[in-house]
XYZ file of C-alpha atoms in Angstrom:
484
model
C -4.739 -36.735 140.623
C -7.751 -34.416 141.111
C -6.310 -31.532 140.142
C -4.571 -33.116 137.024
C -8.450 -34.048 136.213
C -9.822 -30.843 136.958
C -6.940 -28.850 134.451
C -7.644 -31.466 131.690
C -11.381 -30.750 131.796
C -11.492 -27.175 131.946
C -8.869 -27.114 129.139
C -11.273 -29.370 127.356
C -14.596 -26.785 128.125
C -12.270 -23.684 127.197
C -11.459 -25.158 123.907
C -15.257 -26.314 123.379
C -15.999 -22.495 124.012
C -13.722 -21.151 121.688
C -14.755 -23.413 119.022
C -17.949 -22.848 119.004
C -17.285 -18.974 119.489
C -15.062 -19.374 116.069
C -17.342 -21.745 114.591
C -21.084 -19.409 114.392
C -18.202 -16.104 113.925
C -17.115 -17.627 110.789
C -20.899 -18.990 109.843
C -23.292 -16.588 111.461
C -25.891 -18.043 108.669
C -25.421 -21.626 109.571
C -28.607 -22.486 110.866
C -30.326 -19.872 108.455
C -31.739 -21.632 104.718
C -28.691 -20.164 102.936
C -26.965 -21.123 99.469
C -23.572 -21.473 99.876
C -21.833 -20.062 96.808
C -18.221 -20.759 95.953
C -16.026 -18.245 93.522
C -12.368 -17.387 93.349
C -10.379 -14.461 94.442
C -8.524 -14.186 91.380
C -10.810 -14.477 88.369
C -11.274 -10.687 87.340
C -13.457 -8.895 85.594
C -16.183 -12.097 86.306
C -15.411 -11.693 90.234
C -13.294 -8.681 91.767
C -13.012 -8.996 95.420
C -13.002 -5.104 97.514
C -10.710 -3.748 99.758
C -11.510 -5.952 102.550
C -11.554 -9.139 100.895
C -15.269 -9.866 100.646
C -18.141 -8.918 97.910
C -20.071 -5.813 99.540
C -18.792 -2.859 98.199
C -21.171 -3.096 94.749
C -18.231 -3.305 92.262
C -17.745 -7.082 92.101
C -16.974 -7.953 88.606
C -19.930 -8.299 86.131
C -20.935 -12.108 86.835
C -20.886 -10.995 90.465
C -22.796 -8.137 90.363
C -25.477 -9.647 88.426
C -25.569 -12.494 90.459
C -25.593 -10.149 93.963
C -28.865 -8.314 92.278
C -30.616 -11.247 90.805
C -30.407 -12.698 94.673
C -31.663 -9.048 96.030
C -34.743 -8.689 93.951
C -35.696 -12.578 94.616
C -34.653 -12.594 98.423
C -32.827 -15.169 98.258
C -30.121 -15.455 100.771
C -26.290 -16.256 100.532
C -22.654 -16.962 102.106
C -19.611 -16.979 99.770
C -16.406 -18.977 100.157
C -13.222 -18.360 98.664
C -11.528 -21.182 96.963
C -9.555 -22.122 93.654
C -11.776 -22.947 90.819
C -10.888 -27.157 91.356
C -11.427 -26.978 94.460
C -15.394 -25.477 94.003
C -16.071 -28.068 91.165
C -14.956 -30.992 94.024
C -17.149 -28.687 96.776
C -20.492 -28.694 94.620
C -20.329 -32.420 93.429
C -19.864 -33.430 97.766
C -22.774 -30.807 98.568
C -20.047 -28.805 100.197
C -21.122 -25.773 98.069
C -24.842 -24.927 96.603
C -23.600 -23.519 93.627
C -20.236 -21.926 92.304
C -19.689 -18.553 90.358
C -16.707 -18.751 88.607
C -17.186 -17.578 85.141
C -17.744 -21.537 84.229
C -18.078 -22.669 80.539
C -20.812 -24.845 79.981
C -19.633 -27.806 78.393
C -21.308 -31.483 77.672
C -18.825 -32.949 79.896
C -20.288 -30.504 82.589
C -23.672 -31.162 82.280
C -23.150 -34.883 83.070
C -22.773 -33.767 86.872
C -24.326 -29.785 87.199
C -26.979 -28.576 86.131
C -26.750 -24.567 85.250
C -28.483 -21.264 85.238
C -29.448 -19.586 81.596
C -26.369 -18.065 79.740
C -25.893 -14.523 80.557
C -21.977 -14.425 78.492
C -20.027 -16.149 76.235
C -16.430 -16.509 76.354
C -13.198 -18.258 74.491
C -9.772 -19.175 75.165
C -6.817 -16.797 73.901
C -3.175 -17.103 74.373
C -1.373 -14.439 76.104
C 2.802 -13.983 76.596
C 5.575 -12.002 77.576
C 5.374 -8.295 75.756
C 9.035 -9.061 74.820
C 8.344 -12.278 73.706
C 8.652 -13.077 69.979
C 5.518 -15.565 69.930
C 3.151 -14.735 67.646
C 1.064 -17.619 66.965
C 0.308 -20.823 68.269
C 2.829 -22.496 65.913
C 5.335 -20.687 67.532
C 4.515 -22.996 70.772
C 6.955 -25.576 70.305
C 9.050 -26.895 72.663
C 7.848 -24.028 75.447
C 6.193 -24.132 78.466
C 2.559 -22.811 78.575
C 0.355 -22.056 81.926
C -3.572 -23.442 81.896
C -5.697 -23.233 85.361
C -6.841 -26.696 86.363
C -10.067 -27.695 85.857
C -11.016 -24.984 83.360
C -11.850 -25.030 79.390
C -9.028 -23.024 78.610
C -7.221 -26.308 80.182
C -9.199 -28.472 78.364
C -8.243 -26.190 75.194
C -4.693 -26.658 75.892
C -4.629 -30.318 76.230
C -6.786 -30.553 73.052
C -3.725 -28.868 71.180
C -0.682 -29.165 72.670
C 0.193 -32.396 70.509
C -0.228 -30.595 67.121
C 1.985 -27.542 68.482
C 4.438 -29.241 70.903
C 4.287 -27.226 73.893
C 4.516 -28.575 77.587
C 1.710 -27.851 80.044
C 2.202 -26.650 83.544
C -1.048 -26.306 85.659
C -1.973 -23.839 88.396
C -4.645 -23.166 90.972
C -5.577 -19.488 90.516
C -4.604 -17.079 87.020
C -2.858 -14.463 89.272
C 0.541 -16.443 89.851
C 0.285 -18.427 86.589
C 0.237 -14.434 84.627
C 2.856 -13.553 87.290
C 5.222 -16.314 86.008
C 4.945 -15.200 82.384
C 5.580 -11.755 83.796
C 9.380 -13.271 85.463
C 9.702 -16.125 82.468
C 9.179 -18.931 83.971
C 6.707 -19.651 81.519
C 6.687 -19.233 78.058
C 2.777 -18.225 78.068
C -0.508 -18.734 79.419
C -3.887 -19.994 77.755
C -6.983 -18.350 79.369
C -10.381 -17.023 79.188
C -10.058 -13.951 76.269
C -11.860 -11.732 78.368
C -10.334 -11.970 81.586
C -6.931 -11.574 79.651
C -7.790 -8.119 78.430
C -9.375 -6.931 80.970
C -6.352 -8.279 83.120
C -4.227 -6.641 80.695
C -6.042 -2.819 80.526
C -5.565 -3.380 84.783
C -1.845 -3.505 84.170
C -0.956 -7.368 83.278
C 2.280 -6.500 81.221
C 1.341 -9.003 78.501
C -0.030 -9.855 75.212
C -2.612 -11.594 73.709
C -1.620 -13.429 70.653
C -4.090 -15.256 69.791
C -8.388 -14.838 68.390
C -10.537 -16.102 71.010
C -11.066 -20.498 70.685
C -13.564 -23.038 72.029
C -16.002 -20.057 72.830
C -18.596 -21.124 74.971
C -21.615 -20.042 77.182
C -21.030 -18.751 80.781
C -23.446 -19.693 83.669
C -23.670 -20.770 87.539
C -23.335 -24.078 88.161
C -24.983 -26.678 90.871
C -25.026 -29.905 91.610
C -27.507 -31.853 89.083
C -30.185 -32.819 90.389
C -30.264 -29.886 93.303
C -31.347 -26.605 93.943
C -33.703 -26.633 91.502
C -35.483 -23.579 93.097
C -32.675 -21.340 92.656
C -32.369 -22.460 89.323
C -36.234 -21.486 88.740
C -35.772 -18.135 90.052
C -32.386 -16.883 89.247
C -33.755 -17.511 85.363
C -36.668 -16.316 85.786
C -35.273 -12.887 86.799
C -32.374 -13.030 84.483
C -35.141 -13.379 81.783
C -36.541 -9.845 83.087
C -32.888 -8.814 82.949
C -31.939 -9.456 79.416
C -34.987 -7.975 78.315
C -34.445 -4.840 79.957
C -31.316 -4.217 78.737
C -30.147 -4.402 82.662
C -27.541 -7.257 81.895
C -25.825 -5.400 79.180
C -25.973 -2.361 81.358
C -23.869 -4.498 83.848
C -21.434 -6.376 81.943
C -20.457 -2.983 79.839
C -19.233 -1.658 83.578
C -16.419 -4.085 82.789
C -16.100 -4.299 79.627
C -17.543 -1.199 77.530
C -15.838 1.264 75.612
C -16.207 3.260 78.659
C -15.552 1.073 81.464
C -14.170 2.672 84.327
C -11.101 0.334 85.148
C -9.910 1.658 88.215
C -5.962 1.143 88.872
C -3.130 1.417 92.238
C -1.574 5.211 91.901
C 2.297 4.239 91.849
C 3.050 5.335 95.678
C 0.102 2.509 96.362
C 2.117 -0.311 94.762
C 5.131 0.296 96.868
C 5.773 -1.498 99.793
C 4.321 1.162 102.433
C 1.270 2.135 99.890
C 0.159 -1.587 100.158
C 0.290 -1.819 103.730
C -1.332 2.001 104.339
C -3.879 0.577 101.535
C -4.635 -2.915 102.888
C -4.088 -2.330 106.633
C -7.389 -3.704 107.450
C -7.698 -6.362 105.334
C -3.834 -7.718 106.898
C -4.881 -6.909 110.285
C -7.908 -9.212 110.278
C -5.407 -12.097 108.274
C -3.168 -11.641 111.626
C -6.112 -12.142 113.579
C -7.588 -15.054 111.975
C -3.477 -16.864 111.562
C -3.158 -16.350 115.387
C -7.237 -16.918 116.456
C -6.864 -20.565 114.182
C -3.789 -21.365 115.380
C -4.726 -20.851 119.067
C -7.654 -23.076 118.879
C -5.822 -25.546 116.967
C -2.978 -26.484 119.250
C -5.255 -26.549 122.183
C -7.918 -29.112 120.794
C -4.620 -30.606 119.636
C -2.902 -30.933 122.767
C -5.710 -32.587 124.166
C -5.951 -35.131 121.505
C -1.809 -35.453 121.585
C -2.069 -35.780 125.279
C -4.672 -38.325 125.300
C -2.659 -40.272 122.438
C 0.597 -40.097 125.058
C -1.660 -41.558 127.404
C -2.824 -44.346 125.187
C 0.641 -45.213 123.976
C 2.246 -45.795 127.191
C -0.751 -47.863 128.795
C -0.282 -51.760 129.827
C -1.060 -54.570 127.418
C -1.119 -54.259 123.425
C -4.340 -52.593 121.879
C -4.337 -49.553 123.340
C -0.547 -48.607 122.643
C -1.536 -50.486 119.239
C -4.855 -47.729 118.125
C -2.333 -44.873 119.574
C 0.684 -45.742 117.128
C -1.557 -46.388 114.379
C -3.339 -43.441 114.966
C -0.118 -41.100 114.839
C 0.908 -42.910 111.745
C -1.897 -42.669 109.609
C -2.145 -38.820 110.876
C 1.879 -37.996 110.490
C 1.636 -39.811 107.439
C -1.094 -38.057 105.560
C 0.293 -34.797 104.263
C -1.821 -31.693 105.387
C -3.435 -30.338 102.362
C -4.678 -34.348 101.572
C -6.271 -34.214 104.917
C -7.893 -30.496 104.640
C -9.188 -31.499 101.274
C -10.796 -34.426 102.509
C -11.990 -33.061 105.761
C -13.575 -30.254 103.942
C -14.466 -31.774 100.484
C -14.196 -35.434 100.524
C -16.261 -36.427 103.956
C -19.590 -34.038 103.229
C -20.216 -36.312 100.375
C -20.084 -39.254 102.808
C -22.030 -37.842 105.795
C -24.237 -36.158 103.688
C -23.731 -32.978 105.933
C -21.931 -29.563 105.344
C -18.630 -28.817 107.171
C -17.878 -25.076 107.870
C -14.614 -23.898 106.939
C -13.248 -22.558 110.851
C -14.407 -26.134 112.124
C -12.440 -28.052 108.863
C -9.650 -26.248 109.746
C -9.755 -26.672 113.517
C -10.151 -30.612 113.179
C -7.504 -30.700 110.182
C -4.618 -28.936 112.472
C -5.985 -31.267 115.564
C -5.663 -34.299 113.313
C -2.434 -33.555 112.301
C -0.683 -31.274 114.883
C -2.090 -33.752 117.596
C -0.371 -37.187 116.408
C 3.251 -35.063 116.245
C 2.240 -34.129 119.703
C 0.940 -37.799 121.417
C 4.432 -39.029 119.645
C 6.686 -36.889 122.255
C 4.234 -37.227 124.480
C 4.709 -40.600 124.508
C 8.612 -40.168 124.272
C 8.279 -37.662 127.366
C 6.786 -40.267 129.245
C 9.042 -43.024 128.377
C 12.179 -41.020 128.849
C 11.312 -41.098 132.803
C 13.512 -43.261 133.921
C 11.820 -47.051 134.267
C 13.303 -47.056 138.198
C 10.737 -44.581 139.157
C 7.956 -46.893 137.963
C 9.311 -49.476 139.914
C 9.965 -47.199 143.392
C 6.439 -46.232 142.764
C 4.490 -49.544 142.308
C 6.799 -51.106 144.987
C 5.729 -48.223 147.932
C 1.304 -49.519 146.906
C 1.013 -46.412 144.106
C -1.445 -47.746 141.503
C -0.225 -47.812 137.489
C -2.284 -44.221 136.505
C -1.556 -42.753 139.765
C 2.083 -43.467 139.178
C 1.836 -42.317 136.123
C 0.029 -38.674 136.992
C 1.616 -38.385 140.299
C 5.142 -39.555 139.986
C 5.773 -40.049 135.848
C 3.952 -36.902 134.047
C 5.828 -34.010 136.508
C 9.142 -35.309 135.343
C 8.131 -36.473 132.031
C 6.637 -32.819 131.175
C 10.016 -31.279 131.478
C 11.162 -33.283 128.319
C 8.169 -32.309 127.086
C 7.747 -28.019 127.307
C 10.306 -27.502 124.126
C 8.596 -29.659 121.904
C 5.308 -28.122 123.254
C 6.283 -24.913 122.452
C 8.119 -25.858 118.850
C 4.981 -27.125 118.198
C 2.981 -24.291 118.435
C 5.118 -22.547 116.353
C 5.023 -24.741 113.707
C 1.555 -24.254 113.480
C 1.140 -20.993 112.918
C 2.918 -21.429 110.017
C 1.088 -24.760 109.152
C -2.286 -22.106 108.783
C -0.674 -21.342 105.467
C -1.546 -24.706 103.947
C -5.444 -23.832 105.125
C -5.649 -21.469 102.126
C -5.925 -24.144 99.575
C -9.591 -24.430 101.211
C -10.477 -20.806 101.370
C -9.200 -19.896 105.059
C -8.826 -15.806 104.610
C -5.067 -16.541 106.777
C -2.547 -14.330 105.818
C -1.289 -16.974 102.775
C -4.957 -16.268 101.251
C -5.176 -12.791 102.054
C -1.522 -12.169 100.393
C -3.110 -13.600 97.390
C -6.163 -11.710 97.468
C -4.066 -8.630 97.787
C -1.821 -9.429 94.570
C -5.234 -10.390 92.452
C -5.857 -6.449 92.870
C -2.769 -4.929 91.785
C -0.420 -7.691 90.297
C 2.469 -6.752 92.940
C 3.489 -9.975 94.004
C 6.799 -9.363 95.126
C 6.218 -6.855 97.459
C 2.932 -7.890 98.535
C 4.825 -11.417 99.533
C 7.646 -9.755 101.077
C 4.980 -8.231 103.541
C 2.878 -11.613 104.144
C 6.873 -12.985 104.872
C 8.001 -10.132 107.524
C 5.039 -10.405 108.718
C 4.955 -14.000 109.637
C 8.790 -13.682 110.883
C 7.246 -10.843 113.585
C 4.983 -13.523 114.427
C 7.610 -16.672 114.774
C 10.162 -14.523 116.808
C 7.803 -13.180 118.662
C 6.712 -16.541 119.911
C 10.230 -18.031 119.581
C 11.084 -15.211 122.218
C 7.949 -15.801 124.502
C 8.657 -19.402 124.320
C 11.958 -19.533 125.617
C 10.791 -16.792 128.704
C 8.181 -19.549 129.051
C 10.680 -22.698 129.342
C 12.991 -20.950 131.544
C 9.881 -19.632 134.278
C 9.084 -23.507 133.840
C 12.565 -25.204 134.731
C-alpha cells in the first residue's frame, strides 16, 4: 500500500514539473504586462508567417510589419497566437486575446463589441475561380458552390448576395484550403478580400479574379470595446507620425507596389524532398511539440483516469455516481467543443487568461482521462468478485483489498488499453490546432500558406505521423510482453 502511494505521488509531482516546465516554455511573458495579439497563418500579404513559423524575420506582410514597428518605437510589448480568424473574434470578446491583427474590416456591426485603431488600408471583396473556369461574372453564380471564410466581410458579402445570384455557400476556417479546393474543383469559386486574392495569385494561386472589388471598407486592429484603451492611444498616435511621413505607404508598397519583391519556392523546393530540406526546422520542432503535448497529456490523464477507476468501483452510490457522470459528460463532449471552451469560452467566466500549452494539457486530461477511468473501472471489475471475497474473509480491509489483492490483477486487463490510449492521443494533438497549438496539423498548414503545395506538404505531415504511431505501436507491444 505504501509503495502504491509513493508511485502515485511522484507521478503526480513529475507531471506538476513538466507542466509547469511546458507551461512558462510556451509563455515566457506570462507574468510580464504583455498584449496578447491574435492573427492567422494564412491571411497573406496582411500577415506572412517566416520560415520557422513565427513573425521575426522583418518580412511579415504589410499590416504586420507596421504593426511590429509601431510597437518598437512605442515599447510596447507583445506575444502572438496563431488561430483562424473566428476563433480570434471569440478570443478578444472573452479577454482571451488583447487585440487581433487580421486584416479586419471595420464594420457597424463590429463596432458594437471592438473598438479599433485608425485606418491604415482599405479593402473590398472580389470573386476569384478556377483559370479554366468559364465564370465570368457574378450572374454566372447560379446553382454553384462558392467558398467565404467565416466570420469575415467577404462572408458577410456573400450572404448579402447569394439570393439574387443563386449560389450555395460553403464556409471555411482559413483562405489557404478554401483557394486549394477551387484549385481541385470542389468549389466552384471563392469570395475574398481583393487584395489578398492578387497578391495570392502573383505568389502562384492558379486562379482568377472575376470580379471589381465590393463592400470596400477600412482595415484596422481590433480590441475588445471598452479595453486597452492605452494601446489604442499610442498605436494612433504613432500611426499619425506614420502616414505623414510617407512611412506607411513605404510599407504597404513592399507588398503591393509596382515593384514589390514577391518572393516564390524554386520548383526543386516544392517537391516533396525540397519541402522537407526547406522546412526541416520548422517540422522538427512540430514533432517535438506533438510528442512533448502528448506526453504530458496522458500522464495528467492517467492520473485523473486512475482516480476516476477508483471512484467508480468504491462502496455505496455517490461516489460511483460523480465518476460515471463525470466520464459521460467528458466522453460525450466532442474534443474541439471542449478546447474551444477551455480556451475561449471559460476566460470570459473567470475573468482570467488561459495559456495555450495549459488549455491543451487540461483539454486532452479532460477528455483522454474519462476513456481511461472507464477501463479502469472495467479492469477492476473484471477481477474476479471471489477474490474480493477470499480477501475480506482472511481481515484485508476494502482499499487494501483493492491495492493489494484487486489492482495487480486488474492492471493486466488494463496495459493494452493503456497503451492504445496513448496512441490515440498523439493523434488526438491534431484537433489542438483549431486553437493555435503549432502541432504538426498547424504547422502542415503553416507550411502550405507559403507555397500552396498541399498535397505534398500533407503527404509529409501523414508519413510523418505513421513513423510516429508504429513507432509506438512497436514499443508498446515490447512493453506489454516485458509486462506479462
Amino acid at each position: 500500500m505504501r509503495k502504491t502511494n509513493r508511485f502515485w505521488q511522484t507521478l503526480a509531482l513529475f507531471t506538476a514539473i513538466v507542466s509547469f516546465g511546458l507551461f512558462t516554455q510556451q509563455n515566457p511573458k506570462v507574468f510580464a504586462k504583455t498584449l496578447t495579439v491574435g492573427t492567422s497563418n494564412t491571411f497573406e500579404p496582411y500577415e506572412i508567417e517566416d520560415k520557422n513559423g513565427g513573425y521575426e524575420d522583418g518580412n511579415n506582410g504589410f499590416e504586420m510589419d507596421l504593426f511590429k514597428e509601431i510597437m518598437q518605437n512605442t515599447g510596447m510589448k507583445y506575444d502572438i497566437k496563431i488561430m483562424s480568424f473566428n476563433a480570434q473574434i471569440q478570443s478578444v470578446q472573452s479577454g482571451q486575446l488583447d487585440l487581433m491583427i487580421n486584416g479586419m474590416s471595420v464594420t457597424e456591426e463590429r463596432k458594437e463589441k471592438f473598438d479599433f485603431t485608425d485606418s491604415f488600408y482599405d479593402a473590398g471583396a472580389a470573386l476569384a475561380v478556377n483559370k479554366k473556369s468559364k465564370i465570368n461574372s457574378l450572374k454566372d453564380l447560379k446553382g454553384k458552390n462558392i467558398g467565404v471564410k467565416v466570420g469575415t466581410t467577404g462572408a458577410e458579402y456573400a450572404q448579402s448576395i447569394n439570393k439574387k445570384y443563386g449560389f450555395k455557400i460553403k464556409y471555411f476556417n482559413e483562405s489557404n484550403p478554401m483557394w486549394q479546393d477551387v484549385e481541385n474543383g470542389g468549389i466552384d469559386g471563392s469570395i475574398d478580400e481583393e487584395v489578398v486574392l492578387r497578391y495570392g495569385i502573383r505568389n502562384g494561386l492558379d486562379l482568377k479574379i472575376v470580379t471589381k472589388p465590393a463592400d470596400t471598407m477600412p482595415i484596422a486592429i481590433a480590441v475588445k470595446k471598452g479595453h486597452n484603451q492605452e494601446f489604442l492611444k499610442k498605436f494612433n498616435a504613432e500611426l499619425a507620425k506614420m502616414k505623414e511621413s510617407g512611412r506607411l505607404q513605404e510599407i504597404i508598397d513592399q507588398y503591393l507596389g509596382d515593384n514589390a519583391n514577391i518572393k516564390t519556392d524554386t520548383a526543386s523546393e516544392r517537391t516533396i524532398f525540397g519541402l522537407i530540406k526547406k522546412n526541416g526546422p520548422l517540422l522538427g520542432n512540430a514533432i517535438l511539440e506533438t510528442l512533448k503535448i502528448s506526453i504530458i497529456g496522458i500522464l495528467t490523464a492517467t492520473i485523473f483516469g486512475v482516480l476516476l477507476g477508483v471512484l467508480g468501483i468504491q462502496r455505496g452510490k455517490i461516489l460511483p455516481g460523480i465518476a460515471s457522470t463525470i466520464i459521460y459528460l467528458f466522453r460525450g463532449l466532442p474534443m474541439m467543443v471542449l478546447a474551444f471552451f477551455i480556451y475561449i469560452g471559460l476566460p470570459d467566466v473567470i475573468g482570467q487568461k488561459i495559456p495555450l500549452g495549459v488549455a491543451a494539457i487540461i483539454t486532452l486530461t479532460l477528455n483522454e482521462g474519462s476513456y481511461i477511468g472507464a477501463f479502469v473501472k472495467g479492469g477492476f471489475q473484471s477481477v474476479d468478485i471471489g477474490q474480493w471475497e477470499a480477501s475480506r474473509s482472511l481481515g484485508l480491509s476494502y482499499q487494501r483489498t483493492l491495492w493489494k489483492v484487486i489492482a495487480p490483477q486488474g492492471i493486466k486487463f488494463m496495459i493494452p488499453s493503456f497503451l492504445n490510449q496513448f496512441i490515440i492521443t498523439v493523434k488526438d494533438t491534431s484537433i489542438l490546432s483549431a486553437i493555435g497549438l503549432m502541432e504538426l496539423t498547424q504547422t502542415g498548414s503553416v507550411i502550405i500558406a507559403k507555397n500552396m503545395e498541399g498535397f505534398n506538404v500533407w503527404a509529409i505531415i501523414a508519413v510523418i505521423y505513421l513513423i510516429i504511431i508504429t513507432s509506438l505501436t512497436w514499443l508498446s507491444k515490447l512493453v506489454e510482453r516485458k509486462i506479462r
